[in-house]
Amino acid sequence: MKAAWIILLSIFMSGSQIINTKVIAHRGAWKNTNVPENSIAALQHAIALKCYGSEFDVHLSADSVPFVLHDHSIQGIYIEKTNTAELSNIKLSNGEALPTLESYLLAGKNQNQTRLILEIKTSQLGKARSLALTKKCVELVNKVGVASITDYIAFDFDVCLEVKKLAPKAHVQYLNGDKTPEQLGAAGLDGFDYHFSVLQKNESWLADAHQRKLSTNAWTVNDETMMQWLIDRNVEMITTNEPEKLIRLLNK
Ligand code: MG
């Protein structure tokens, strides 16, 4: 009974809904675990930490196989102009093979604690390649059977719209920071994942998005003061290289 009163009192005092900010490990939990970012090991650490989500980046090989990597090239090899046979020989610093999207999704399957936050990278070879990657990603997510635990993010607005067309039930957040919540809602997207500086400049966007039932996410927040600034404004998710720090802050 006492607990119920405390909850009612906190709702009254906050003047709005209470949101428990969720932790998303940016490129997995790699920084404090000494594994490469975007590796399957980093995903497994994010799952072990019970993060709400683990983010990763995807590019398309020359022969149209999606690989998980942040940069456009690795060890001097340009992903978009290289075939799978050659890319499969690349080893990350922990000895792991450069993950294909399929192997990565399989590693994230069979658990429903940590969502797979799939960033579709913008192709440097043109819009058609970005859209081809989008189609491949949605197909693989369905094939592996992880649609119910996968969310999508992208800087290219057309890519976001394409995901919604191919997978209307998928949760899609836009990354580029140049659309208002009203514009995102009108386009049928589910929310934003914006750099924290965009939200500092446009502080009303958080409350505006919540009113429109859009999800809110901020990247890449590694500083405790900034984390707290966002938590105080009811941000729904924070994407961070320091998931352990954010978890500690939220449990204080
Ligand atoms: Mg990313």
XYZ file of C-alpha atoms and ligand atoms in Angstrom:
253
model
C 0.000 0.000 0.000
C 2.818 2.340 0.939
C 4.615 1.530 -2.331
C 1.481 2.383 -4.303
C 1.293 5.782 -2.611
C 4.943 6.466 -3.375
C 4.362 5.632 -7.060
C 1.252 7.862 -7.192
C 3.121 10.680 -5.466
C 6.067 10.435 -7.887
C 3.718 10.550 -10.890
C 2.032 13.612 -9.404
C 5.344 15.321 -8.673
C 6.879 14.604 -12.087
C 3.814 16.011 -13.811
C 4.128 13.457 -16.612
C 4.659 9.792 -17.280
C 7.709 8.150 -15.740
C 10.014 6.601 -18.289
C 12.712 4.166 -17.245
C 15.537 4.992 -19.607
C 16.815 1.944 -21.474
C 20.460 1.150 -22.180
C 21.699 0.466 -25.701
C 25.300 -0.692 -26.106
C 26.800 1.199 -29.069
C 28.503 -1.362 -31.370
C 28.030 -3.854 -28.527
C 29.707 -3.714 -25.115
C 33.312 -3.547 -26.301
C 35.060 -0.689 -24.548
C 35.322 -2.020 -21.010
C 35.503 -5.650 -22.088
C 38.472 -5.242 -24.460
C 36.859 -6.869 -27.463
C 36.505 -5.295 -30.926
C 33.463 -3.104 -31.555
C 30.787 -4.741 -33.706
C 32.169 -8.214 -32.895
C 29.947 -11.100 -31.844
C 31.886 -11.064 -28.552
C 30.753 -7.431 -28.020
C 27.136 -8.475 -28.661
C 27.483 -11.325 -26.154
C 28.844 -8.911 -23.524
C 25.855 -6.582 -24.104
C 23.508 -9.528 -23.601
C 25.393 -10.556 -20.427
C 24.969 -6.986 -19.136
C 21.213 -7.300 -19.795
C 21.253 -4.213 -22.026
C 17.908 -3.350 -23.582
C 19.618 -3.264 -26.971
C 22.924 -3.817 -28.718
C 23.606 -1.660 -31.762
C 25.663 -2.694 -34.814
C 26.415 -1.394 -38.329
C 25.913 -3.150 -41.632
C 27.427 -2.689 -45.130
C 26.864 -4.633 -48.356
C 29.712 -6.553 -50.036
C 30.302 -6.321 -53.807
C 28.426 -9.619 -54.230
C 25.517 -8.400 -52.082
C 26.182 -10.054 -48.711
C 25.696 -7.813 -45.652
C 28.665 -7.662 -43.240
C 28.833 -6.131 -39.752
C 31.368 -3.313 -39.500
C 31.290 0.401 -38.749
C 33.746 1.849 -41.255
C 33.547 1.485 -45.020
C 36.828 -0.400 -45.010
C 38.830 -2.690 -42.736
C 42.555 -3.464 -42.926
C 42.651 -1.492 -46.184
C 39.852 -3.560 -47.747
C 36.822 -1.621 -48.993
C 33.728 -3.674 -48.137
C 31.455 -2.463 -50.904
C 33.961 -3.344 -53.611
C 35.052 -6.721 -52.222
C 33.453 -10.140 -52.571
C 32.414 -12.425 -49.713
C 35.197 -14.953 -50.345
C 37.845 -12.325 -49.590
C 35.917 -10.641 -46.756
C 35.466 -14.013 -45.028
C 39.242 -14.261 -44.560
C 39.391 -11.071 -42.486
C 39.997 -11.588 -38.781
C 39.125 -9.073 -36.058
C 41.703 -8.384 -33.324
C 40.186 -11.060 -31.054
C 40.550 -13.713 -33.766
C 36.875 -13.672 -34.693
C 36.032 -13.626 -38.402
C 34.526 -10.400 -39.724
C 30.861 -11.240 -39.008
C 28.344 -11.562 -41.786
C 24.961 -10.133 -40.801
C 23.579 -13.676 -40.848
C 26.176 -15.007 -38.387
C 25.639 -11.942 -36.183
C 21.850 -12.360 -36.106
C 22.240 -16.067 -35.362
C 24.474 -15.163 -32.403
C 21.775 -12.812 -31.102
C 18.999 -15.350 -31.544
C 17.653 -17.612 -28.779
C 17.408 -14.793 -26.266
C 14.854 -12.049 -25.954
C 16.497 -9.866 -23.349
C 18.589 -7.693 -25.633
C 17.170 -6.200 -28.822
C 19.269 -6.187 -31.967
C 19.570 -2.572 -33.111
C 20.511 -2.840 -36.783
C 22.001 0.277 -38.375
C 21.773 0.215 -42.162
C 24.802 2.235 -43.310
C 24.494 4.628 -46.222
C 26.291 3.293 -49.306
C 29.073 5.376 -50.840
C 28.133 3.902 -54.222
C 24.675 5.456 -54.466
C 21.084 5.268 -53.296
C 20.307 2.037 -55.159
C 22.957 0.200 -53.127
C 21.603 1.611 -49.842
C 18.142 0.374 -50.788
C 19.523 -3.005 -51.921
C 21.229 -3.355 -48.509
C 17.942 -2.461 -46.814
C 16.124 -5.242 -48.670
C 18.867 -7.763 -47.815
C 18.755 -6.798 -44.134
C 14.991 -7.222 -43.844
C 15.167 -10.551 -45.734
C 17.914 -11.896 -43.447
C 16.170 -10.747 -40.269
C 13.075 -12.657 -41.404
C 15.071 -15.692 -42.568
C 16.972 -16.018 -39.282
C 13.727 -15.493 -37.349
C 14.721 -12.468 -35.286
C 12.150 -9.918 -36.528
C 10.504 -9.752 -33.091
C 13.769 -8.662 -31.407
C 15.207 -6.450 -34.190
C 14.859 -2.665 -34.543
C 16.264 -0.562 -37.398
C 18.107 2.758 -37.496
C 19.518 4.701 -40.474
C 20.855 8.126 -41.448
C 19.255 7.920 -44.896
C 15.591 8.908 -44.594
C 14.689 6.910 -47.739
C 16.218 3.810 -46.137
C 13.996 4.317 -43.060
C 10.920 4.617 -45.300
C 11.979 1.511 -47.249
C 12.234 -0.565 -44.045
C 8.676 0.488 -43.098
C 7.510 -0.491 -46.594
C 9.192 -3.918 -46.443
C 8.459 -4.583 -42.759
C 5.570 -2.371 -41.599
C 5.669 -3.772 -38.049
C 9.396 -3.087 -37.593
C 10.445 -0.304 -35.226
C 12.417 2.290 -37.215
C 14.267 5.329 -35.852
C 15.867 8.051 -37.959
C 19.422 9.104 -37.075
C 20.280 12.270 -38.976
C 18.759 14.859 -36.643
C 17.190 17.083 -39.310
C 13.517 16.110 -39.009
C 11.091 17.298 -36.348
C 8.968 14.805 -34.414
C 5.993 16.041 -36.437
C 7.771 15.191 -39.717
C 8.792 11.737 -38.425
C 5.247 10.984 -37.308
C 3.796 12.156 -40.638
C 6.215 9.858 -42.502
C 5.098 6.864 -40.425
C 8.418 6.308 -38.676
C 8.519 5.155 -35.051
C 10.847 7.709 -33.546
C 14.269 9.293 -33.539
C 17.762 8.324 -32.500
C 19.543 11.684 -32.556
C 22.958 12.911 -31.502
C 22.604 14.395 -28.018
C 23.688 17.844 -29.281
C 20.589 17.930 -31.533
C 18.425 17.371 -28.454
C 20.295 20.053 -26.490
C 19.528 22.510 -29.302
C 15.918 21.341 -29.673
C 14.975 20.516 -26.107
C 11.220 20.512 -26.845
C 11.616 17.602 -29.293
C 11.757 15.035 -26.475
C 8.416 16.046 -24.951
C 6.947 16.621 -28.419
C 7.960 13.109 -29.523
C 6.525 11.546 -26.362
C 3.215 13.318 -26.955
C 3.137 11.906 -30.474
C 3.930 8.404 -29.105
C 7.260 8.407 -30.944
C 10.259 6.680 -29.375
C 13.298 8.721 -28.345
C 16.926 7.653 -28.360
C 20.165 9.654 -28.086
C 23.654 8.726 -29.364
C 26.486 8.385 -28.404
C 26.365 9.469 -24.785
C 29.419 8.533 -22.734
C 29.471 11.391 -20.249
C 27.544 10.993 -16.986
C 26.366 14.631 -16.898
C 24.879 14.292 -20.373
C 23.332 10.928 -19.479
C 21.645 12.557 -16.470
C 20.476 15.552 -18.554
C 18.696 13.153 -20.913
C 17.314 10.949 -18.109
C 15.876 14.068 -16.439
C 14.037 14.796 -19.716
C 12.586 11.278 -19.909
C 14.577 10.103 -22.916
C 13.458 6.546 -23.610
C 16.827 5.107 -24.683
C 20.465 6.124 -24.470
C 23.042 4.637 -26.830
C 26.468 4.537 -25.231
C 29.987 3.121 -25.434
C 29.786 2.934 -21.623
C 26.767 0.703 -20.892
C 28.233 -0.273 -17.511
C 28.424 3.401 -16.451
C 24.838 4.090 -17.570
C 23.542 0.969 -15.788
C 25.264 2.128 -12.569
C 23.777 5.622 -12.937
C 20.263 4.279 -13.509
C 20.540 2.013 -10.459
C 21.779 4.755 -8.130
Mg 26.076 2.797 -35.711
